[in-house]
Amino acid sequence: MTDDRPPERVRVSGPPRRRTGRAQPRRRHIDAETRLGEIYLGSLLREQLRLAALSLLVLLLGLGTLPALFWWQPGLAEVRLLGIPLPWLLIGFAAYPFLLLVGWRYVRAAERNEDDFTDLVETMDP
């Protein structure tokens, strides 16, 4: 007599992970919300805030000064390159690659900050 039931399904999630019995001290401080954990998280938040403020400053200086430049030098608004007015080229076309570059740099730096924070927290020696 054969068994007509389908085989039991097994969930495969990857190789088993080794677990040492030792808790990682710095992560424990963050998970338990101790004063030391607050200091670690505060340092990450301050660094991320500094990075965001710096990126905003670059954006303000890079794009925010363009209208002021055309106001101070009205003759620049009459300049044409390839038949297109200079303000259209700078604000309408060149601004987008600049925004992409600033955004890309911000994300890379923010991820680097988070990786440094993770390395700090996961070190066994406090």
XYZ file of C-alpha atoms in Angstrom:
126
model
C 0.000 0.000 0.000
C 1.452 3.347 -1.055
C 0.987 6.611 0.715
C -0.725 9.092 -1.643
C -0.010 12.112 0.540
C 2.440 14.670 -0.842
C 5.767 14.919 0.959
C 5.932 17.273 3.911
C 7.008 20.801 2.953
C 10.251 22.014 4.425
C 11.217 25.671 4.637
C 14.839 26.290 3.718
C 16.208 29.588 4.952
C 19.928 29.159 4.595
C 22.776 27.529 6.469
C 22.456 27.427 10.250
C 24.199 30.272 11.992
C 26.687 29.728 14.732
C 25.731 31.264 17.991
C 28.281 31.838 20.647
C 26.717 32.129 24.064
C 28.286 35.522 24.623
C 26.157 38.631 24.379
C 27.645 41.602 22.647
C 27.991 44.241 25.333
C 27.420 47.387 23.289
C 24.354 46.040 21.526
C 22.930 45.046 24.887
C 23.228 48.667 26.072
C 21.316 49.902 23.045
C 18.625 47.235 23.311
C 18.157 47.899 27.032
C 18.048 51.674 26.413
C 20.734 52.410 28.976
C 22.588 55.710 29.245
C 25.522 54.258 27.306
C 23.156 53.108 24.562
C 21.699 56.607 24.407
C 25.210 57.993 23.967
C 25.902 55.592 21.086
C 22.609 56.389 19.353
C 23.010 60.099 20.041
C 26.388 60.091 18.324
C 24.888 58.418 15.250
C 21.979 60.858 15.166
C 24.293 63.866 15.545
C 26.487 62.630 12.713
C 23.487 62.018 10.454
C 22.100 65.466 11.306
C 25.461 67.081 10.543
C 25.555 65.273 7.200
C 21.996 66.370 6.348
C 22.778 69.994 7.262
C 25.932 69.917 5.140
C 24.027 68.486 2.177
C 21.343 71.144 2.566
C 24.013 73.845 2.674
C 25.554 72.512 -0.553
C 22.112 72.555 -2.190
C 21.399 76.080 -1.007
C 24.753 77.355 -2.201
C 24.620 75.451 -5.468
C 21.030 76.131 -6.524
C 19.866 78.875 -4.195
C 22.416 81.361 -5.414
C 21.443 81.031 -9.087
C 18.416 83.388 -8.891
C 20.542 85.895 -6.946
C 23.268 85.614 -9.579
C 20.818 86.449 -12.360
C 19.390 89.311 -10.304
C 22.851 90.828 -9.631
C 24.029 90.313 -13.203
C 20.956 90.857 -15.411
C 23.092 90.547 -18.536
C 23.579 86.830 -17.830
C 19.892 86.221 -18.475
C 20.413 87.333 -22.069
C 23.288 84.909 -22.713
C 22.336 81.997 -24.971
C 24.149 78.715 -25.495
C 23.041 76.678 -28.504
C 20.078 79.024 -28.766
C 18.872 78.259 -25.235
C 18.904 80.987 -22.562
C 21.519 80.423 -19.846
C 18.974 80.475 -16.967
C 17.029 77.658 -18.640
C 20.193 75.606 -19.066
C 21.337 76.079 -15.486
C 18.022 75.849 -13.644
C 16.142 73.611 -16.068
C 18.817 71.112 -17.064
C 22.035 71.370 -15.053
C 20.186 71.407 -11.730
C 19.023 67.799 -12.051
C 22.438 66.161 -12.366
C 23.564 68.364 -9.477
C 20.611 67.170 -7.347
C 21.364 63.553 -8.251
C 25.022 63.990 -7.337
C 24.254 65.593 -3.963
C 21.636 62.925 -3.203
C 23.975 60.093 -4.199
C 26.783 61.509 -2.057
C 24.396 61.961 0.884
C 23.142 58.372 0.717
C 26.681 56.979 0.449
C 27.880 59.035 3.415
C 24.798 58.141 5.497
C 25.325 54.431 4.794
C 29.001 54.793 5.706
C 27.984 56.409 9.025
C 25.600 53.553 9.724
C 28.237 50.955 8.821
C 30.737 52.641 11.156
C 28.115 52.667 13.897
C 27.363 48.979 13.328
C 31.066 48.141 13.463
C 31.375 50.063 16.722
C 28.375 48.372 18.294
C 29.286 44.860 17.172
C 32.839 44.914 18.509
C 33.222 42.568 21.389
C 35.606 44.728 23.410
C 33.925 47.844 24.835
